[in-house]
PDB file of C-alpha atoms in Angstrom:
ATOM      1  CA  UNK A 225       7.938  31.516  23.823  1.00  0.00           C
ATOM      2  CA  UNK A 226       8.127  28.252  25.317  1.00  0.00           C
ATOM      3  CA  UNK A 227       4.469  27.306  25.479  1.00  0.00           C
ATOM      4  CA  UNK A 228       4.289  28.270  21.944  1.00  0.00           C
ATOM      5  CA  UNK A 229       7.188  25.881  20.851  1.00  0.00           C
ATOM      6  CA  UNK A 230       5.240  23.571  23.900  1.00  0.00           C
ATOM      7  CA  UNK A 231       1.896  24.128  21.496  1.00  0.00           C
ATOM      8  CA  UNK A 232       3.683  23.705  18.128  1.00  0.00           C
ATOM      9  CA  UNK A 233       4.572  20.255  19.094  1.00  0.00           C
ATOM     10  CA  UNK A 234       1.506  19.482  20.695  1.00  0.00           C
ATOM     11  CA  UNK A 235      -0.491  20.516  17.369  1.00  0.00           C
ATOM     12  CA  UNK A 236       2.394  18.877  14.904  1.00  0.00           C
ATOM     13  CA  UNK A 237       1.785  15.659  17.041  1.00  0.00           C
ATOM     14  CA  UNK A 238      -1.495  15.601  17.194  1.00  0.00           C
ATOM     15  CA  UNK A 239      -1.243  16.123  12.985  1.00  0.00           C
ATOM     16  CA  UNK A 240       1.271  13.147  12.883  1.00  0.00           C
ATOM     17  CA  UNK A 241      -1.360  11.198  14.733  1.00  0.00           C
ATOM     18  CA  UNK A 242      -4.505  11.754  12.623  1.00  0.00           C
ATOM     19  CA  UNK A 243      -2.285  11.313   9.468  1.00  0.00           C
ATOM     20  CA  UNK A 244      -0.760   7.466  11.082  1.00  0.00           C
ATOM     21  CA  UNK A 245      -4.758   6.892  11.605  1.00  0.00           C
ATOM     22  CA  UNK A 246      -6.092   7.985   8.004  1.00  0.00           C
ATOM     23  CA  UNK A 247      -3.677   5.937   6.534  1.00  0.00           C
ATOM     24  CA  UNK A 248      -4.460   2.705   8.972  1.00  0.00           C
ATOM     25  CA  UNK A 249      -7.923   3.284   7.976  1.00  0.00           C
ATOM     26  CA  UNK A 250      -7.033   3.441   4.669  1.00  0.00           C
ATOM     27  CA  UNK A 251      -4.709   0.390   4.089  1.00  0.00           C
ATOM     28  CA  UNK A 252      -7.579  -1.333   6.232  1.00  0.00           C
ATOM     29  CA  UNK A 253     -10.341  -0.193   3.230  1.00  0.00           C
ATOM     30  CA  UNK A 254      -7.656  -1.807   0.793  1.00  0.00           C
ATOM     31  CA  UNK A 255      -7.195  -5.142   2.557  1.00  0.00           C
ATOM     32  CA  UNK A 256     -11.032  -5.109   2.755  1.00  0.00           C
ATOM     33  CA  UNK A 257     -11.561  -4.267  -1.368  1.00  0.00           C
ATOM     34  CA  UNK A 258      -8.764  -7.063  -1.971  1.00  0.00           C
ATOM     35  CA  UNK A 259     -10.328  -9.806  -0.001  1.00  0.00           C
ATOM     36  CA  UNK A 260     -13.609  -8.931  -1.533  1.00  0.00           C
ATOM     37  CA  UNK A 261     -12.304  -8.910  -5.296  1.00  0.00           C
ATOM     38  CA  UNK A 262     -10.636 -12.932  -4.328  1.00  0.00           C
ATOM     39  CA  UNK A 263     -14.027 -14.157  -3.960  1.00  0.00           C
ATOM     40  CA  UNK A 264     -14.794 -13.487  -7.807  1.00  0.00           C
ATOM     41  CA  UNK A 265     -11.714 -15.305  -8.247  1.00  0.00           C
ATOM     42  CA  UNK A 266     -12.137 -18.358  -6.006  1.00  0.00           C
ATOM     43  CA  UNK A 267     -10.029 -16.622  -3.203  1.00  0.00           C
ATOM     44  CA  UNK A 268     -11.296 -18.072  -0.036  1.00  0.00           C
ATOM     45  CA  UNK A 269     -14.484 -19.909  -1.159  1.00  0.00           C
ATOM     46  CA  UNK A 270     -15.735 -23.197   0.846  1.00  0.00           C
ATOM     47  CA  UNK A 271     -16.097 -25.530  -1.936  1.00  0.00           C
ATOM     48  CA  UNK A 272     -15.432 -25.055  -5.388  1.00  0.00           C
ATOM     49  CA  UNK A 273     -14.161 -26.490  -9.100  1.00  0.00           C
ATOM     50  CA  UNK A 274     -13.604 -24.996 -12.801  1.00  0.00           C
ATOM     51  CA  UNK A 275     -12.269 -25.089 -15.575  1.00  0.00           C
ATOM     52  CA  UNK A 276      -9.328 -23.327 -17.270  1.00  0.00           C
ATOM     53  CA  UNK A 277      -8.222 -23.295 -21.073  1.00  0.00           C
ATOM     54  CA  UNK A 278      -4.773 -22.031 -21.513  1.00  0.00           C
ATOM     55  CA  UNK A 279      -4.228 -20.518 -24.985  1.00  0.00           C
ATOM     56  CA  UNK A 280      -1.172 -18.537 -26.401  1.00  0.00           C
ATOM     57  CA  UNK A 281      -0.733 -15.927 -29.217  1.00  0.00           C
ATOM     58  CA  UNK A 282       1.828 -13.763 -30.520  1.00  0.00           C
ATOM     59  CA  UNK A 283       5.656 -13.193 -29.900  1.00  0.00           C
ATOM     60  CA  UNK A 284       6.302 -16.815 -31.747  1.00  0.00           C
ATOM     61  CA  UNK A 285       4.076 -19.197 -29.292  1.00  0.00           C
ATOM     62  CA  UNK A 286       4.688 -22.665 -29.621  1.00  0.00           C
ATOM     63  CA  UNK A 287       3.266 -23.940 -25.939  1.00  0.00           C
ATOM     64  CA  UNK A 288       0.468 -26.530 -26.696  1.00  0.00           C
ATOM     65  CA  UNK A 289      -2.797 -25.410 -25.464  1.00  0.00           C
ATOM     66  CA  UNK A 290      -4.236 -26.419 -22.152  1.00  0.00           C
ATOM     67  CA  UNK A 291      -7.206 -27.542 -20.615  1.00  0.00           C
ATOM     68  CA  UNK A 292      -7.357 -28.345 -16.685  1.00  0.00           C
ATOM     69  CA  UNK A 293      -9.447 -28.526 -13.856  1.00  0.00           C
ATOM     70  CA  UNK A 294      -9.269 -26.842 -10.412  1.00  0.00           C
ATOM     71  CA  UNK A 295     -10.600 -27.771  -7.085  1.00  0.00           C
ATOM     72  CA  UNK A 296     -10.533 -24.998  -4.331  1.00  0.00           C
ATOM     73  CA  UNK A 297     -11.264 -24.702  -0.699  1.00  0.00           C
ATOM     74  CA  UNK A 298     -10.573 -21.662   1.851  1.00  0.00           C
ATOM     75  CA  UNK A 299      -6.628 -21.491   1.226  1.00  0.00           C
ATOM     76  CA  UNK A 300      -5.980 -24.693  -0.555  1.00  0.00           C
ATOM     77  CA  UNK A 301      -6.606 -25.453  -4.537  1.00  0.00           C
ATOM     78  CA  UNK A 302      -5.462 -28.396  -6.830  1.00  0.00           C
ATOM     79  CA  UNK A 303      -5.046 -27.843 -10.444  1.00  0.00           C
ATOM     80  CA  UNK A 304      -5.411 -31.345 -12.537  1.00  0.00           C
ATOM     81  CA  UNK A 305      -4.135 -31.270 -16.176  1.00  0.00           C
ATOM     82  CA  UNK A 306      -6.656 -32.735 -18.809  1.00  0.00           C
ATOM     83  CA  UNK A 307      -5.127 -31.678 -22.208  1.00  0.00           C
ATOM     84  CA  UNK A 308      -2.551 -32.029 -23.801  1.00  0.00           C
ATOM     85  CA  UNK A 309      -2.534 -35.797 -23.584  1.00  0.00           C
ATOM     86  CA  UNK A 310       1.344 -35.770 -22.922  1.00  0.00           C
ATOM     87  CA  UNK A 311       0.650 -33.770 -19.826  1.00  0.00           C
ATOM     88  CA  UNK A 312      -2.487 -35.459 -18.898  1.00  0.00           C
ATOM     89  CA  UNK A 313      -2.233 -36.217 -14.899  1.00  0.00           C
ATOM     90  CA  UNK A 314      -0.305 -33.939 -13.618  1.00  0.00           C
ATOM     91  CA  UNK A 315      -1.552 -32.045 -10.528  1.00  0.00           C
ATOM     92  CA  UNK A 316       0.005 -29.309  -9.095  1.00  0.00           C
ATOM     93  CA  UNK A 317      -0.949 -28.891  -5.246  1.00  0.00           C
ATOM     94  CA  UNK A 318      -1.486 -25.147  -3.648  1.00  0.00           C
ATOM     95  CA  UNK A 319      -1.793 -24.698  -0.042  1.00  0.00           C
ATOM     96  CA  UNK A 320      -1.465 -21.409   1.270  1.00  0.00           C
ATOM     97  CA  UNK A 321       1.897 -20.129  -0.116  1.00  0.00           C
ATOM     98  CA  UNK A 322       3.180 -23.860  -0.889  1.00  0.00           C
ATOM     99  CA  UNK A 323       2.924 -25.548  -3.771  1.00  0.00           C
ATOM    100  CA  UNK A 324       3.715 -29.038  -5.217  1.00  0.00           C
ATOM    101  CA  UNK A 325       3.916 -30.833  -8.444  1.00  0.00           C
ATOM    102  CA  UNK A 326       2.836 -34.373  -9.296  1.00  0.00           C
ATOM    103  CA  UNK A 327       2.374 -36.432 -12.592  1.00  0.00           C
ATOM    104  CA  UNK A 328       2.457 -40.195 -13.649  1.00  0.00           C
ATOM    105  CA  UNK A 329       6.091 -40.971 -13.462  1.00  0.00           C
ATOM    106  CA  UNK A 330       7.231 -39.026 -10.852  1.00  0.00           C
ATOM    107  CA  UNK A 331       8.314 -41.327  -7.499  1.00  0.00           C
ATOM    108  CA  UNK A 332       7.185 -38.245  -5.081  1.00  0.00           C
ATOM    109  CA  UNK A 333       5.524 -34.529  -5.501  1.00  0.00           C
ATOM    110  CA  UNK A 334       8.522 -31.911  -5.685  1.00  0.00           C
ATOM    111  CA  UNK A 335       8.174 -28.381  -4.339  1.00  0.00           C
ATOM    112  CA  UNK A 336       7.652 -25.497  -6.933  1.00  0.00           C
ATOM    113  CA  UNK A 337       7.169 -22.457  -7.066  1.00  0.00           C
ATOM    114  CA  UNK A 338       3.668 -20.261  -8.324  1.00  0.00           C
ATOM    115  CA  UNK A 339       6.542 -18.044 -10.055  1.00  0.00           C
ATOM    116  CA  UNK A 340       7.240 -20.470 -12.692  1.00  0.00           C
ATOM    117  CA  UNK A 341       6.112 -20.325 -15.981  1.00  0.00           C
ATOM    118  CA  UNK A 342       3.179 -22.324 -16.779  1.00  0.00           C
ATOM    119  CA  UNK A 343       2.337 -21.704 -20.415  1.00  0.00           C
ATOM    120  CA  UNK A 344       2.593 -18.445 -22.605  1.00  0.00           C
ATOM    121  CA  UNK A 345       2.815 -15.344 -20.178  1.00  0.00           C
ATOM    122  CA  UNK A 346       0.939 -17.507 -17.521  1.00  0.00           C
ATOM    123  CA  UNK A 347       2.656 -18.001 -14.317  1.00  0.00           C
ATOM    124  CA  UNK A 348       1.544 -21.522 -12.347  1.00  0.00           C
ATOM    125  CA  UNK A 349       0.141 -19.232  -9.381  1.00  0.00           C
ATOM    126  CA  UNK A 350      -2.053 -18.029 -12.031  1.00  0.00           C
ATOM    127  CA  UNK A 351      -4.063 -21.090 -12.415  1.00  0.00           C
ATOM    128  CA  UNK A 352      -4.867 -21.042  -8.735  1.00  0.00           C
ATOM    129  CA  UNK A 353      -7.437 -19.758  -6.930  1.00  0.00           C
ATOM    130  CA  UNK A 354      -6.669 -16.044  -5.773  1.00  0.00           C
ATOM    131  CA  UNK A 355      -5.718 -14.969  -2.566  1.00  0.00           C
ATOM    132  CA  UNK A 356      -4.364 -11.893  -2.858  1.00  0.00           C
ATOM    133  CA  UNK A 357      -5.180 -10.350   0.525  1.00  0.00           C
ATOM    134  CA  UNK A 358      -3.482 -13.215   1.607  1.00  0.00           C
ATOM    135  CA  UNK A 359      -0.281 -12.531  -0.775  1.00  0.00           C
ATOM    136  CA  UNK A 360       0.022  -8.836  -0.774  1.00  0.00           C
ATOM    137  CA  UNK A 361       0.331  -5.532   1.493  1.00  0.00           C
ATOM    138  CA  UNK A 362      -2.399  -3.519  -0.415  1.00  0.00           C
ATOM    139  CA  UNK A 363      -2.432  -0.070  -0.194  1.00  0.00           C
ATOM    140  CA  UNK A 364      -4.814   2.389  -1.593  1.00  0.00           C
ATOM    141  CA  UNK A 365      -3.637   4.692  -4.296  1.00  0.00           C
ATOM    142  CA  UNK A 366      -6.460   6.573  -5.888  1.00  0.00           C
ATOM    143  CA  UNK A 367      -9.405   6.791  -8.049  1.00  0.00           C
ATOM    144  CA  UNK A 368      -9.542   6.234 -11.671  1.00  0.00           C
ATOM    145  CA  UNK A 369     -11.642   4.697 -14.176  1.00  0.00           C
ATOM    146  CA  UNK A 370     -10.805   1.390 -16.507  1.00  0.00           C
ATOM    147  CA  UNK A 371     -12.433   1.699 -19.749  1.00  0.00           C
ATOM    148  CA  UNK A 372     -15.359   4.010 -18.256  1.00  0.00           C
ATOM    149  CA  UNK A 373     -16.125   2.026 -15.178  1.00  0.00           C
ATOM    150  CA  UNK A 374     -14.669   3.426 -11.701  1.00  0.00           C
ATOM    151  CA  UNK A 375     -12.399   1.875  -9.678  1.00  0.00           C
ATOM    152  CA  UNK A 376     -10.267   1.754  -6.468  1.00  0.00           C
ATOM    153  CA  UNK A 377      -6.418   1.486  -7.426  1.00  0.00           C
ATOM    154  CA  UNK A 378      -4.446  -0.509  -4.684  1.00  0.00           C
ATOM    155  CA  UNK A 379      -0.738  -0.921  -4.883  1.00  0.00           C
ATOM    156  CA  UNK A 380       0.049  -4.455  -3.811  1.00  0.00           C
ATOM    157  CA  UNK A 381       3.276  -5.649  -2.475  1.00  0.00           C
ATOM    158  CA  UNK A 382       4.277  -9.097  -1.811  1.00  0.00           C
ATOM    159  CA  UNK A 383       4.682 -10.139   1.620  1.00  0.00           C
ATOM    160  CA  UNK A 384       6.904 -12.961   1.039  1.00  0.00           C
ATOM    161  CA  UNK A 385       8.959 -14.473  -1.787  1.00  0.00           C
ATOM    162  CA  UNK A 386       6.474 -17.077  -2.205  1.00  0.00           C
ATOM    163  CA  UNK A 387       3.535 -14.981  -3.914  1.00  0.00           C
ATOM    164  CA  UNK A 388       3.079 -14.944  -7.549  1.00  0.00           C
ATOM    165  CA  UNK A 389       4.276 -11.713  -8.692  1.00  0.00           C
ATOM    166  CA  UNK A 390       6.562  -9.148  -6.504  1.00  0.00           C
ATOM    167  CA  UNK A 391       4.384  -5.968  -6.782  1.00  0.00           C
ATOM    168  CA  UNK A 392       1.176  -4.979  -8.451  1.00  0.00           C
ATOM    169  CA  UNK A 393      -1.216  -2.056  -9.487  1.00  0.00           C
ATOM    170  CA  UNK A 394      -4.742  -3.533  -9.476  1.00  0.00           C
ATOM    171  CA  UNK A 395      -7.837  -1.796 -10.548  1.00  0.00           C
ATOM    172  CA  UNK A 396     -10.591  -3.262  -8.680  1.00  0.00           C
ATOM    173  CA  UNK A 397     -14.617  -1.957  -9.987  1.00  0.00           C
ATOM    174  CA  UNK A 398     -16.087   0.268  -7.393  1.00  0.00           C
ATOM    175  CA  UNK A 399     -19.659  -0.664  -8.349  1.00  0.00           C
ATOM    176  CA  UNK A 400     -19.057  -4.660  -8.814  1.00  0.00           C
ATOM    177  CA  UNK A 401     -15.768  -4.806  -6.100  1.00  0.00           C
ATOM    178  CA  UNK A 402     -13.994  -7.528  -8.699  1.00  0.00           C
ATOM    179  CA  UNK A 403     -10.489  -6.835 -10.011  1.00  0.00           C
ATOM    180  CA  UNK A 404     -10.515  -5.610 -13.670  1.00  0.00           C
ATOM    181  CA  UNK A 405      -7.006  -4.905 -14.583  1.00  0.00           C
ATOM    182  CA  UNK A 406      -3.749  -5.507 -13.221  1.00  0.00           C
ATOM    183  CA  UNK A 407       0.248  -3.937 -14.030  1.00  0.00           C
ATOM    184  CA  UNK A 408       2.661  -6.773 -12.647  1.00  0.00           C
ATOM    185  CA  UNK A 409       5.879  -4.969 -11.499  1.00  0.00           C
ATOM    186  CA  UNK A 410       9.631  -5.811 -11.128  1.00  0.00           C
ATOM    187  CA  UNK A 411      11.001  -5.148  -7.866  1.00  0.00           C
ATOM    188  CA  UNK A 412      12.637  -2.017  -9.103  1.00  0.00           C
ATOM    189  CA  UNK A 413       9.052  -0.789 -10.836  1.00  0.00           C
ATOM    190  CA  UNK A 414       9.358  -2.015 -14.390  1.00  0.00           C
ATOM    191  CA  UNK A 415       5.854  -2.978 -15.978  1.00  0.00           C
ATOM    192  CA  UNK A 416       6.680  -6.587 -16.712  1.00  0.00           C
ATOM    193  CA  UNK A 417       2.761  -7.375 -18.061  1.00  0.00           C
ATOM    194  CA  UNK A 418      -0.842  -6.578 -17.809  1.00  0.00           C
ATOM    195  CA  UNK A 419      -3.561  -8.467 -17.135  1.00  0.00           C
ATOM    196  CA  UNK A 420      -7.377  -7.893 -18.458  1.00  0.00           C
ATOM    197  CA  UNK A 421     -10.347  -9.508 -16.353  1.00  0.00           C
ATOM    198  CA  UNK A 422     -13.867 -10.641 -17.451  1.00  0.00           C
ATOM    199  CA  UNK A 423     -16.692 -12.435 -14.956  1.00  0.00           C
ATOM    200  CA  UNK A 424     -19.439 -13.439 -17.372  1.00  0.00           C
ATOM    201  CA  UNK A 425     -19.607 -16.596 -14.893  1.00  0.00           C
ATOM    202  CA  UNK A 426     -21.040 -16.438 -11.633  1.00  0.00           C
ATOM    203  CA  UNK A 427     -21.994 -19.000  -8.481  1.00  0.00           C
ATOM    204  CA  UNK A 428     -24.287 -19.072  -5.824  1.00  0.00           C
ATOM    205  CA  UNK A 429     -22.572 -19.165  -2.058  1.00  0.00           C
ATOM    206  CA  UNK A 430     -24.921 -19.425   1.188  1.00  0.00           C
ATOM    207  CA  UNK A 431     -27.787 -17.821  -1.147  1.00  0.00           C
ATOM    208  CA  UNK A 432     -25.905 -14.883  -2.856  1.00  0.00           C
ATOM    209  CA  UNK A 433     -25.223 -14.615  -6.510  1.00  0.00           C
ATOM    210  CA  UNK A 434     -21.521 -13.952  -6.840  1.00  0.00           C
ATOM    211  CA  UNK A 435     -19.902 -12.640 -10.182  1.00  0.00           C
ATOM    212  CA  UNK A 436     -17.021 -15.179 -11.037  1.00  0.00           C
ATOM    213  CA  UNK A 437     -14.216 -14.884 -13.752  1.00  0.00           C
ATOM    214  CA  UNK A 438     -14.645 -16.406 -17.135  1.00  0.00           C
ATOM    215  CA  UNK A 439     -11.646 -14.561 -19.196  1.00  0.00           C
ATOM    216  CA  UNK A 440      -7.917 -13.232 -17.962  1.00  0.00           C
ATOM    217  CA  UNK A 441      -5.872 -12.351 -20.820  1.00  0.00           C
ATOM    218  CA  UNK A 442      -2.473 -11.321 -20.215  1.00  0.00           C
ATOM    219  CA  UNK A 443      -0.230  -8.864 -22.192  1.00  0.00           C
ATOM    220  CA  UNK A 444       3.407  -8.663 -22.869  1.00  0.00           C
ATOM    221  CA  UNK A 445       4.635  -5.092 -21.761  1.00  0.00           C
ATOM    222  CA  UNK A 446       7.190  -5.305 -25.032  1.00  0.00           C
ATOM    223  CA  UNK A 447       5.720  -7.457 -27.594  1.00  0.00           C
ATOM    224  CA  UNK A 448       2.159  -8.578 -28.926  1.00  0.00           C
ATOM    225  CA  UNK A 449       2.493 -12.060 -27.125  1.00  0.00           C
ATOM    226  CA  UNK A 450      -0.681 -12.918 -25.262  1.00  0.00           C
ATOM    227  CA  UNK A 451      -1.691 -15.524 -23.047  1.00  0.00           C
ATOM    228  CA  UNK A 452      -5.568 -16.226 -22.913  1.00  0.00           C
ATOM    229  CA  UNK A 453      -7.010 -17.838 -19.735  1.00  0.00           C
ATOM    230  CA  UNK A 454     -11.136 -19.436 -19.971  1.00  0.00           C
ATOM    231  CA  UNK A 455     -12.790 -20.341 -17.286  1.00  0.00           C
ATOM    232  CA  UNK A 456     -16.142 -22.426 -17.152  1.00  0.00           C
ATOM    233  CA  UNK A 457     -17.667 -25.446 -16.045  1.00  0.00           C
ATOM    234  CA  UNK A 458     -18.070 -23.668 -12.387  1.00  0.00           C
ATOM    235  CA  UNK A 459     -19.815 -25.908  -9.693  1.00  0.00           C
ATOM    236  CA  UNK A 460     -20.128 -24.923  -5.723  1.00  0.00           C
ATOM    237  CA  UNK A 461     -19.399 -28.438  -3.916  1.00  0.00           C
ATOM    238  CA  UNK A 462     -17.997 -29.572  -0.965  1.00  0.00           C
ATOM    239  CA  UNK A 463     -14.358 -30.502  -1.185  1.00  0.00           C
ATOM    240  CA  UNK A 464     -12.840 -33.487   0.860  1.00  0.00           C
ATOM    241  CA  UNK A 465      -9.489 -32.198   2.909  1.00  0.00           C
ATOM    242  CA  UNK A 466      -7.989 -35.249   1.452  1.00  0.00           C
ATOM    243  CA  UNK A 467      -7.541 -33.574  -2.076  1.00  0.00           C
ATOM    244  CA  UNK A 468      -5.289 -31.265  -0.599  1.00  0.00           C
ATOM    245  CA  UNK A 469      -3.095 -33.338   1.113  1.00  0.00           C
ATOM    246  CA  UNK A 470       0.397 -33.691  -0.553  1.00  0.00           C
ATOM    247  CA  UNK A 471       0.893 -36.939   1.163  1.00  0.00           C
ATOM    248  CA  UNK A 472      -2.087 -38.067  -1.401  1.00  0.00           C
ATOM    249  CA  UNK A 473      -0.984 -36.384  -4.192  1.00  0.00           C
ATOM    250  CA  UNK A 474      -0.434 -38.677  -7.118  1.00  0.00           C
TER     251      UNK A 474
END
């Protein structure tokens, strides 16, 4: 009796072991399908600028729209506002999970955070370039398709206060690897808003054709407010270091 109780253990750790490893493997696929998906989204690129107009229907808008420009490099991206003309000049400084705001009037940058509203349903950390595998724990939930097209679904947790959004379910394309759809979550669960993506853009880094976003819109989970995000005017260039430091920001 006791080398079968000596055996039972043996086999239930051996089971606990292989289980610990599938999931490693697993969460290691994830991290590996997020980091992939920020590249269509500027996550991590050497050099690059864009476009973004910010648009607003639904649920009584009355933001202005909004035209800016981003600059983005590895970790780092700087969002300049071009339109509206009230609003014209202000920057707003991301590096890593920091971020800054300047504009013409202001003595020094102050600290914000990518949680704040920008315009419509857009947060600020919107506007930046995506790093989620930076941001976010991602863990793979399952297969499922997104209007026909199959996709990984990763669960995405924030791993500190800083990030954008506290927890997310992201479909990212199995076939294309670039994030399609997104469910931002409250801590507790609640579905707070979705997100559509589009990449009719694209770039060419070290030789490769990579697809790049031209269209987010994002939902209101209780109304028929929507926030429209369009991207163009892509370029791959070499960034100075000097545009992201907030000592320079102005």
């Amino acid at each position: 009796m006791r080398n079968f109780w000596i055996g039972l253990t043996i086999v239930l750790g051996g089971l606990v072991a292989a289980l610990s490893a599938a999931n490693a493997t697993e969460n290691s696929d994830a991290a590996v399908l997020l980091k992939r998906s920020d590249a269509a989204r500027g996550g991590g690129a050497p050099g690059l600028t864009w476009e973004v107009s910010v648009r607003s229907t639904g649920g009584g808008a009355q933001d202005q729209d909004m035209r800016m420009r981003i600059k983005a490099a590895e970790t780092a991206s700087l969002a300049e506002t071009l339109e509206p003309l009230k609003s014209k000049g202000a920057k707003m400084l991301q590096m890593d999970r920091n971020m800054w705001l300047s504009k013409p009037g202001l003595k020094k940058p102050i600290a914000i955070s990518p949680r704040q509203r920008l315009s419509g349903l857009a947060a600020i950390g919107d506007i930046a370039a995506t790093n989620y595998a930076k941001d976010y724990q991602a863990v793979l939930l399952r297969q499922d398709d997104f209007k026909g097209e199959p996709c990984h679904v990763l669960e995405l947790s924030a791993r500190e206060r800083q990030a954008t959004y506290d927890k997310l379910i992201y479909w990212v394309s199995t076939k294309r690897g670039v994030g399609v759809f997104a469910e931002f979550l409250s801590l507790s669960g609640k579905r707070l808003k979705t997100a559509e993506f589009s990449y009719e853009n694209s770039v060419v880094i070290e030789g490769k054709t990579t697809p790049f976003i031209s269209k987010m819109v994002i939902s209101d989970a209780l109304t028929d407010a929507k926030t429209i995000l369009e991207y163009g005017q892509t370029k791959v260039q070499s960034i100075p270091s000097s545009e992201f430091d907030v000592s320079h920001l102005e």
